[in-house]
Coordinates of C-alpha atoms (C1' of nucleotides) in Angstrom, one line a residue:
Chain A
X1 CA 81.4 21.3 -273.4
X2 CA 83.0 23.5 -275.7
X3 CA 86.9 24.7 -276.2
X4 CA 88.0 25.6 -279.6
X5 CA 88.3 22.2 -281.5
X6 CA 84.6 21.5 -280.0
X7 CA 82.5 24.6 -281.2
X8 CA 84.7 24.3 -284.8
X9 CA 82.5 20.7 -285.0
X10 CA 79.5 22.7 -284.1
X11 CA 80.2 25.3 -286.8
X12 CA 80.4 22.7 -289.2
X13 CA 77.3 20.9 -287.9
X14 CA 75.4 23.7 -288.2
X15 CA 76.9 24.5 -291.0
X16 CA 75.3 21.4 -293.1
X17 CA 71.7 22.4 -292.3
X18 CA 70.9 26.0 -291.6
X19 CA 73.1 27.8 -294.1
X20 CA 70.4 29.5 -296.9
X21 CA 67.7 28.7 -294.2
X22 CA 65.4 31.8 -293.4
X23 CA 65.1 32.4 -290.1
X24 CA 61.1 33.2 -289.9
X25 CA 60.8 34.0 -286.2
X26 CA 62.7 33.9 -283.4
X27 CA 61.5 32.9 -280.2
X28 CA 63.7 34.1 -276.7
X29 CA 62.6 31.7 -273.7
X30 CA 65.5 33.1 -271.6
X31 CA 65.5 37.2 -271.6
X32 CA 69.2 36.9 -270.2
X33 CA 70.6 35.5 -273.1
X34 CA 70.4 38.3 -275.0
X35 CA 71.1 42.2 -274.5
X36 CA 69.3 44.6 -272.2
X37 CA 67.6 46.1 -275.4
X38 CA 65.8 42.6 -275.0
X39 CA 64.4 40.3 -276.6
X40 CA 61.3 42.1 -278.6
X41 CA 64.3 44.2 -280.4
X42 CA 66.1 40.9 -281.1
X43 CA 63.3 38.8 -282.5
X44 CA 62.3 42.2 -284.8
X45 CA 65.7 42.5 -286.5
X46 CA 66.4 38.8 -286.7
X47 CA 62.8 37.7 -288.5
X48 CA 63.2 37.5 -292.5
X49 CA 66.7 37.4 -291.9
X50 CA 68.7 34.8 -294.5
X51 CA 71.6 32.5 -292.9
X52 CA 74.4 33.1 -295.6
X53 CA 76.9 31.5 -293.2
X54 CA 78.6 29.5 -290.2
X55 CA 82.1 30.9 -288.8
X56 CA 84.1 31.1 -285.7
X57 CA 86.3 33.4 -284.1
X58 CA 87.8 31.8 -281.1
X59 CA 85.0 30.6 -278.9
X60 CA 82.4 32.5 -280.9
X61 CA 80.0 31.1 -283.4
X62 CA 79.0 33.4 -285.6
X63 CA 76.2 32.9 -287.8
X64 CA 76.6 35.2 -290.8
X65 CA 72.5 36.7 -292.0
X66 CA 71.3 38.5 -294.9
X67 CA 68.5 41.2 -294.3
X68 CA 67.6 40.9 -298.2
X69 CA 64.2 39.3 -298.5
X70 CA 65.9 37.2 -300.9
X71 CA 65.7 37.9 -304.3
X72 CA 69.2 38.0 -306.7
X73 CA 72.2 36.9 -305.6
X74 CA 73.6 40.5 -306.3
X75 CA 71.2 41.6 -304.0
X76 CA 71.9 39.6 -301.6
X77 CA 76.0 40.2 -302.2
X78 CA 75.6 43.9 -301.7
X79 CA 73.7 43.5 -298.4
X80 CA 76.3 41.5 -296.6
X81 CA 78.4 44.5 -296.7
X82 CA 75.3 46.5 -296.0
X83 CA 72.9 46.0 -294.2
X84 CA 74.1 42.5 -293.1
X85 CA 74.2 41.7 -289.5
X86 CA 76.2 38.2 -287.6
X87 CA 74.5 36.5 -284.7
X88 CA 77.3 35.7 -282.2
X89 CA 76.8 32.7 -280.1
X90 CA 79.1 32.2 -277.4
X91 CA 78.0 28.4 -276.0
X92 CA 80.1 29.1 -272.5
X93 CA 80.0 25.5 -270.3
X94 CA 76.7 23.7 -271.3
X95 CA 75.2 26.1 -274.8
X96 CA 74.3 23.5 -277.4
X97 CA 72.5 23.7 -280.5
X98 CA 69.2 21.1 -281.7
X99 CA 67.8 20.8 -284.5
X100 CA 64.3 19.6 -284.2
X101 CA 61.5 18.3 -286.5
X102 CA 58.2 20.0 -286.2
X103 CA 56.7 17.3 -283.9
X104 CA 59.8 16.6 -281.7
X105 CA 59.4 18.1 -278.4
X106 CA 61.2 21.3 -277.4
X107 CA 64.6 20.1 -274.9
X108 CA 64.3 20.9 -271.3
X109 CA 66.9 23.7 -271.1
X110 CA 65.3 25.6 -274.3
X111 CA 66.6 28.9 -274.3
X112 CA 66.3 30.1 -277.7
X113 CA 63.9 28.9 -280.7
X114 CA 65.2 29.7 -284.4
X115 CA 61.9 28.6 -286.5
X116 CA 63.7 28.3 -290.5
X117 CA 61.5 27.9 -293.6
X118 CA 61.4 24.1 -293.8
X119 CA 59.4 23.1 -291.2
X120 CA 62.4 22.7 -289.0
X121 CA 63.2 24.6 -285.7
X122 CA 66.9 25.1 -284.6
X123 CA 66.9 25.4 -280.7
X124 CA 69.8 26.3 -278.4
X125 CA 69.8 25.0 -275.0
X126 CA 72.1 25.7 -272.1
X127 CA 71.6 24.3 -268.7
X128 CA 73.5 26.5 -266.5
X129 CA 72.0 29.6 -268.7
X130 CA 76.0 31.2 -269.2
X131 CA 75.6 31.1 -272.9
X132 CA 75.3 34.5 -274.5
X133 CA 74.0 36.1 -277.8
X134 CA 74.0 38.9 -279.5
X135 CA 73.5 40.4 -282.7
X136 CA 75.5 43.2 -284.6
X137 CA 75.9 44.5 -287.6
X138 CA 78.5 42.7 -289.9
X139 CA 80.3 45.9 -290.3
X140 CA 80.8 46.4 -286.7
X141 CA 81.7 42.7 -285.6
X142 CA 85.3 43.1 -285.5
X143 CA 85.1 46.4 -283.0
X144 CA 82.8 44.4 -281.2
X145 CA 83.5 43.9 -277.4
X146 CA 84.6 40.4 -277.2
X147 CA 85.9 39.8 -280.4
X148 CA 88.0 42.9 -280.8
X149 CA 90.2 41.8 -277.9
X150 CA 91.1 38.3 -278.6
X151 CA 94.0 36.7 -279.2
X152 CA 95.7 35.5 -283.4
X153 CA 93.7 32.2 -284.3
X154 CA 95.9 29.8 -283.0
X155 CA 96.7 28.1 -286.7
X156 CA 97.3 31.6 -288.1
X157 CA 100.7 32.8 -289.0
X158 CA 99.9 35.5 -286.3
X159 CA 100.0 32.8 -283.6
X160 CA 104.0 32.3 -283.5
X161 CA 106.4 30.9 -281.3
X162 CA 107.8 34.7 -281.4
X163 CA 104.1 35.8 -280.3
X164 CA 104.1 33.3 -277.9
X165 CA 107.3 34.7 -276.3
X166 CA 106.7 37.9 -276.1
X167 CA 103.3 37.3 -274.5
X168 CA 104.7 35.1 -271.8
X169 CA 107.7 37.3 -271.3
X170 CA 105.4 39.9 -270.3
X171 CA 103.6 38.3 -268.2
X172 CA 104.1 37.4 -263.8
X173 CA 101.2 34.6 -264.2
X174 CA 101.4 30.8 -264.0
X175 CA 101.4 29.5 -267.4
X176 CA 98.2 28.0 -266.9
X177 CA 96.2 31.0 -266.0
X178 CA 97.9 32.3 -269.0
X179 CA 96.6 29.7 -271.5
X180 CA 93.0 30.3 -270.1
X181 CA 93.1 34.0 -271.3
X182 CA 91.7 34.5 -274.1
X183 CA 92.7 37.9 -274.9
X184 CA 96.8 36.1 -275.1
X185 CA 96.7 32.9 -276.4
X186 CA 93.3 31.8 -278.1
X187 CA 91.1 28.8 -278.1
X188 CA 92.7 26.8 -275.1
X189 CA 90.2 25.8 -271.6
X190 CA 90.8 24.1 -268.9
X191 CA 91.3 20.6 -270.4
X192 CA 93.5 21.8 -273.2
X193 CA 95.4 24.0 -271.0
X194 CA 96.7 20.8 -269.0
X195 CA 97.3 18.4 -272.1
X196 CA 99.1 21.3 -274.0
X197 CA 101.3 21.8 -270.9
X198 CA 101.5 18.1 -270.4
X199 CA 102.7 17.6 -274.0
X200 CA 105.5 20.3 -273.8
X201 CA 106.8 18.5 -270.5
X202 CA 106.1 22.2 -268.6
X203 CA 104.9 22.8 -265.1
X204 CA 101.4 24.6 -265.1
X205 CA 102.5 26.6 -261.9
X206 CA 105.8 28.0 -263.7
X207 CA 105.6 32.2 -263.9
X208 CA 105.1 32.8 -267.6
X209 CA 108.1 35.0 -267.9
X210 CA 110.6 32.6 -266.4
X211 CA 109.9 30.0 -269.1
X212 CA 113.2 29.2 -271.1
X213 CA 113.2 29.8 -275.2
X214 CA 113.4 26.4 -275.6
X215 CA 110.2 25.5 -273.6
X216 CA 108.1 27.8 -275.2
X217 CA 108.7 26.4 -278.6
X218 CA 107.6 23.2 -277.1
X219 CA 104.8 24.9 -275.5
X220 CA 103.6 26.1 -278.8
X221 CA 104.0 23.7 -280.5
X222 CA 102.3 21.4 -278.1
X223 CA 99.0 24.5 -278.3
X224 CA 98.8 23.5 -282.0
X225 CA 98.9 20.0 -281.4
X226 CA 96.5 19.6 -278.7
X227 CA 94.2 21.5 -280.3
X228 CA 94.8 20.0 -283.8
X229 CA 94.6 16.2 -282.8
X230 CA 90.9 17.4 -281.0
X231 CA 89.7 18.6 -284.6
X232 CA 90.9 16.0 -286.6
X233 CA 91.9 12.2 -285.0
X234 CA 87.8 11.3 -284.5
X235 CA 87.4 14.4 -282.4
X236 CA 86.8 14.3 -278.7
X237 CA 83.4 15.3 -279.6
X238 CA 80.9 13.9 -281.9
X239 CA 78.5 16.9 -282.5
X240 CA 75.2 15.3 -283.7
X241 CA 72.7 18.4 -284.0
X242 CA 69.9 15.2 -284.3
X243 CA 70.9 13.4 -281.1
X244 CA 69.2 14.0 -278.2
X245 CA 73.0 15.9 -276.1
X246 CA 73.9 17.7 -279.2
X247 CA 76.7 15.5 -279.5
X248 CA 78.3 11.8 -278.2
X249 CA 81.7 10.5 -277.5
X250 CA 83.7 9.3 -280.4
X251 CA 85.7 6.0 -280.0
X252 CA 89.3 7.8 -279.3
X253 CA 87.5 9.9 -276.7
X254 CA 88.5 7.3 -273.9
X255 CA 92.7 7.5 -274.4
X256 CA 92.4 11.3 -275.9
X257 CA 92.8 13.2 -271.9
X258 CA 96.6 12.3 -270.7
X259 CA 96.3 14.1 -267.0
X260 CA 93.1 15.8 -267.3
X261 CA 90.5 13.8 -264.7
X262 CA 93.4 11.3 -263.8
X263 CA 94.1 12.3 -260.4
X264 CA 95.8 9.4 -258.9
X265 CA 96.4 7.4 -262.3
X266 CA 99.7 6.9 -263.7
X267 CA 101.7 9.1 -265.8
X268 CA 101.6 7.8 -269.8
X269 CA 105.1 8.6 -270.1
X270 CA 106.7 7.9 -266.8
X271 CA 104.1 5.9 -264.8
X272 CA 104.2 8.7 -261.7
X273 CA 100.7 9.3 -260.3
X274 CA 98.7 12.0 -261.7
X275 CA 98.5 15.1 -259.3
X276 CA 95.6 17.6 -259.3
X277 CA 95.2 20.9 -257.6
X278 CA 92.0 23.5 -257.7
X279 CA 92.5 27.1 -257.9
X280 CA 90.6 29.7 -258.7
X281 CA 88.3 27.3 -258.6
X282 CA 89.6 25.1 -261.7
X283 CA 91.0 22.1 -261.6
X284 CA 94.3 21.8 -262.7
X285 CA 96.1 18.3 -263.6
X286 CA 99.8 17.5 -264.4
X287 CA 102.5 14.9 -263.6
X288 CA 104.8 15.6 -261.1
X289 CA 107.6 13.9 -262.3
X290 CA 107.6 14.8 -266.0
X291 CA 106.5 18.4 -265.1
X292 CA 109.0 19.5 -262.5
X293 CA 109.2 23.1 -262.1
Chain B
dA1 C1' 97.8 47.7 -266.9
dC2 C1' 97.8 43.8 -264.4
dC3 C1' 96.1 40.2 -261.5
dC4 C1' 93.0 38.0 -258.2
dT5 C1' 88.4 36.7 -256.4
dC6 C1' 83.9 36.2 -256.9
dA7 C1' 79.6 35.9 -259.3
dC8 C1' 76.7 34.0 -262.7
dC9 C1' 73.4 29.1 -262.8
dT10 C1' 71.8 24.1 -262.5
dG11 C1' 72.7 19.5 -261.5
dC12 C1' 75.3 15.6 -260.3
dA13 C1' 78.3 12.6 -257.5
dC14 C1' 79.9 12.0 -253.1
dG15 C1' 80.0 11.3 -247.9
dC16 C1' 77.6 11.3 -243.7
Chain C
dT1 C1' 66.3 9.0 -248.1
dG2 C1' 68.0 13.4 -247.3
dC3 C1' 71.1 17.0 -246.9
dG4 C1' 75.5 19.4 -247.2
dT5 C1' 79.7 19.9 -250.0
dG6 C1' 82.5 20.3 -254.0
dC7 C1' 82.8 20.3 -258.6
dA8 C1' 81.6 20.9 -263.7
dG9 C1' 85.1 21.8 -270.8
dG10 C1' 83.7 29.9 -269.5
dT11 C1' 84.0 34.5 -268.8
dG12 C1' 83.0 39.4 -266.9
dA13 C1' 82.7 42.8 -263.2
dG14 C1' 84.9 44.8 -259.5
dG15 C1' 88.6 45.7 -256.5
dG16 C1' 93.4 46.0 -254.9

DNA sequence: ACCCTCACCTGCACGC
DNA sequence: TGCGTGCAGGTGAGGG
């Protein structure tokens, strides 16, 4: 399910009902899902905990906890520098979150039980059991491996067509693998990847380095759209913590995907047939004619 | 340091 | 109906 503009909707969904929940157990139904020091360590440090928060940092949701057993607010202000700690939730290709009443039956691929202090449980599910979590302190998040290594936010000033540049001129890749790492331009997968190089009219098998000036503007430019249009214009994604998927398909969802799964369709610009090609094992879509090399 | 392939999992759609 | 194959919106380890 989710690239960036997808787990920003889930931050905000979760956002509207667990922040200043307690979290009063924790319950791990998958001991994979979270480090080797396991799950006993994990439910321990996360029980009592306070969620102050609901962020992202690229892929990552990170939900922000207080170790305060909740009196002041200056107590609780001096312990998120403290002794605070951030849950990072990294939802890979099937991690969604529930959020369950007390007499609704817990989702086949349960992994994870948050039980908060209103009677309600929030659950996270993943079906193909990728989805990773881990808890660190919030002093140490930023050092963390897999957060200290990614790529400017892609709507920070740090993400510039400059950036962009010198990334690609350093790089012998096609400009499609490119987009998919993480660690050089952030918050693009395998859909995105496609529509961003549709939009900027640029061949997904181009080496990264040979791409003119003038393309890569486009091609940033077209990054920041792609992923812009997906957060705002109804959203690909309708994340519904309530509904029974986590989420449904908004109306524009039908016309949002130009090439990606249109083999065979026509080209919305040009009317050529849609051409797909798997490599690496991922399915890569683009129009011939509007994309030559 | 870079880049590629494979591995991690379950389940679904497809063709025979 | 059943079985084999390929594929699914992500990343990390391991090797060249």
């Amino acid at each position: 399910m989710p690239e960036l503009p997808e787990v920003e909707h889930v931050v905000r969904a979760l956002r509207r009902v667990i922040v200043r929940r307690r979290i009063m157990a924790a319950e791990i139904l998958l001991p994979k899902l979270v480090p080797p020091e396991g799950k006993a360590a994990f439910n321990r440090k996360i029980k009592g905990c306070r969620i102050i928060g609901v962020r992202r940092r690229g892929k990552f949701i990170l939900i922000d906890l207080d170790r305060a057993k909740g009196l002041s607010h200056g107590r609780a202000a001096r312990t998120r520098t403290g002794s605070g700690s951030v849950l990072m939730v990294h939802l890979r290709m099937t991690g969604r979150f529930r959020y369950l009443t007390i007499d609704e039956e817990l989702p086949r691929h349960a992994r994870a039980v948050f039980y908060l202090d209103n009677d309600r449980r929030l659950v996270f599910c993943d079906q193909r059991q990728f989805g990773v979590m881990k808890l660190v302190s919030y002093a140490r998040l930023g050092g963390t491996k897999g957060i200290r290594e990614l790529a400017p936010e892609p709507f920070s000033d740090d993400f510039s067509s400059k950036y962009l540049r010198d990334v690609l001129a350093r790089s012998q890749r096609s400009l499609k693998t490119l987009l998919l790492d993480q660690t050089k331009v952030l918050g693009l997968g395998n859909i995105y990847a496609s529509e961003a190089l549709f939009r900027a009219s640029v061949n997904p098998f181009k080496v990264s380095a040979t791409l003119s000036v003038k393309r890569v503007g486009r091609l940033h430019q077209a990054i920041r759209e792609v992923l812009s249009d997906a957060l705002t214009d109804g959203s690909a994604l309708r994340v519904n913590l309530e509904h029974p998927e986590g989420f449904s398909y908004g109306e524009a969802f039908e016309n949002f995907w130009h090439v990606y799964d249109r083999e065979g369709e026509p080209c919305v610009k040009c009317g050529a047939k849609i051409r797909r090609l798997t490599h690496g094992g991922r399915s890569t879509y683009w129009c011939p004619k509007c994309q030559k090399r």
